[in-house]
Amino acid sequence: MKKKRVLFLCSGNSTRSQMAEGLLTHLVGDKFEVF
């Protein structure tokens, strides 16, 4: 099955994007390709 891609962008605070990426990766594992 093809992975869905997710891109997190936050122009106000780059740390939020990194935290969102880490959280989604932790919660769903390899079901999504997170950027």
Short mmCIF file of N, CA and C in Angstrom, two decimals:
data_model
loop_
_atom_site.label_atom_id
_atom_site.label_comp_id
_atom_site.label_asym_id
_atom_site.label_seq_id
_atom_site.Cartn_x
_atom_site.Cartn_y
_atom_site.Cartn_z
N MET A 1 0.84 -1.18 0.00
CA MET A 1 0.00 0.00 0.00
C MET A 1 0.88 1.25 0.00
N LYS A 2 0.50 2.24 -0.78
CA LYS A 2 1.27 3.47 -0.90
C LYS A 2 1.05 4.34 0.34
N LYS A 3 2.15 4.89 0.87
CA LYS A 3 2.06 5.75 2.05
C LYS A 3 1.47 7.10 1.66
N LYS A 4 0.67 7.65 2.55
CA LYS A 4 0.18 9.01 2.36
C LYS A 4 1.26 9.96 2.81
N ARG A 5 1.34 11.12 2.16
CA ARG A 5 2.36 12.11 2.49
C ARG A 5 1.74 13.26 3.26
N VAL A 6 2.45 13.70 4.29
CA VAL A 6 1.99 14.81 5.12
C VAL A 6 3.13 15.81 5.26
N LEU A 7 2.82 17.08 5.03
CA LEU A 7 3.81 18.15 5.18
C LEU A 7 3.31 19.12 6.24
N PHE A 8 4.11 19.34 7.26
CA PHE A 8 3.78 20.31 8.30
C PHE A 8 4.60 21.58 8.04
N LEU A 9 3.92 22.71 7.97
CA LEU A 9 4.57 24.00 7.79
C LEU A 9 4.07 24.97 8.85
N CYS A 10 4.97 25.64 9.48
CA CYS A 10 4.60 26.68 10.44
C CYS A 10 5.55 27.85 10.22
N SER A 11 5.05 28.94 9.73
CA SER A 11 5.91 30.09 9.45
C SER A 11 6.27 30.87 10.72
N GLY A 12 5.49 30.73 11.76
CA GLY A 12 5.74 31.48 12.98
C GLY A 12 6.76 30.86 13.91
N ASN A 13 6.87 29.52 13.88
CA ASN A 13 7.75 28.85 14.83
C ASN A 13 8.15 27.50 14.24
N SER A 14 9.40 27.38 13.81
CA SER A 14 9.85 26.16 13.13
C SER A 14 9.83 24.94 14.06
N THR A 15 9.89 25.15 15.35
CA THR A 15 9.88 24.04 16.29
C THR A 15 8.54 23.30 16.26
N ARG A 16 7.45 24.02 16.03
CA ARG A 16 6.13 23.38 15.98
C ARG A 16 6.05 22.35 14.86
N SER A 17 6.62 22.67 13.70
CA SER A 17 6.61 21.73 12.58
C SER A 17 7.37 20.46 12.94
N GLN A 18 8.51 20.62 13.58
CA GLN A 18 9.32 19.46 13.98
C GLN A 18 8.60 18.63 15.03
N MET A 19 7.93 19.28 15.96
CA MET A 19 7.19 18.56 17.00
C MET A 19 6.01 17.81 16.39
N ALA A 20 5.30 18.44 15.46
CA ALA A 20 4.17 17.79 14.80
C ALA A 20 4.64 16.58 14.01
N GLU A 21 5.76 16.73 13.32
CA GLU A 21 6.32 15.61 12.55
C GLU A 21 6.68 14.45 13.48
N GLY A 22 7.35 14.74 14.57
CA GLY A 22 7.73 13.70 15.52
C GLY A 22 6.54 13.02 16.15
N LEU A 23 5.52 13.79 16.49
CA LEU A 23 4.32 13.23 17.11
C LEU A 23 3.59 12.30 16.14
N LEU A 24 3.39 12.74 14.91
CA LEU A 24 2.70 11.88 13.94
C LEU A 24 3.49 10.61 13.66
N THR A 25 4.79 10.74 13.51
CA THR A 25 5.63 9.57 13.29
C THR A 25 5.53 8.60 14.46
N HIS A 26 5.51 9.12 15.66
CA HIS A 26 5.39 8.28 16.86
C HIS A 26 4.03 7.58 16.92
N LEU A 27 2.97 8.30 16.57
CA LEU A 27 1.62 7.75 16.69
C LEU A 27 1.28 6.73 15.61
N VAL A 28 1.69 6.97 14.37
CA VAL A 28 1.26 6.09 13.28
C VAL A 28 2.38 5.26 12.68
N GLY A 29 3.60 5.48 13.10
CA GLY A 29 4.70 4.68 12.60
C GLY A 29 4.96 4.91 11.13
N ASP A 30 4.96 3.84 10.36
CA ASP A 30 5.34 3.95 8.94
C ASP A 30 4.15 4.04 7.99
N LYS A 31 2.97 4.37 8.48
CA LYS A 31 1.79 4.48 7.61
C LYS A 31 1.81 5.77 6.79
N PHE A 32 2.53 6.78 7.27
CA PHE A 32 2.61 8.07 6.59
C PHE A 32 4.06 8.42 6.31
N GLU A 33 4.28 9.18 5.26
CA GLU A 33 5.59 9.75 4.99
C GLU A 33 5.49 11.21 5.42
N VAL A 34 6.21 11.56 6.46
CA VAL A 34 6.06 12.88 7.09
C VAL A 34 7.25 13.75 6.75
N PHE A 35 6.95 15.01 6.40
CA PHE A 35 7.99 15.99 6.07
C PHE A 35 7.85 17.20 6.96
#
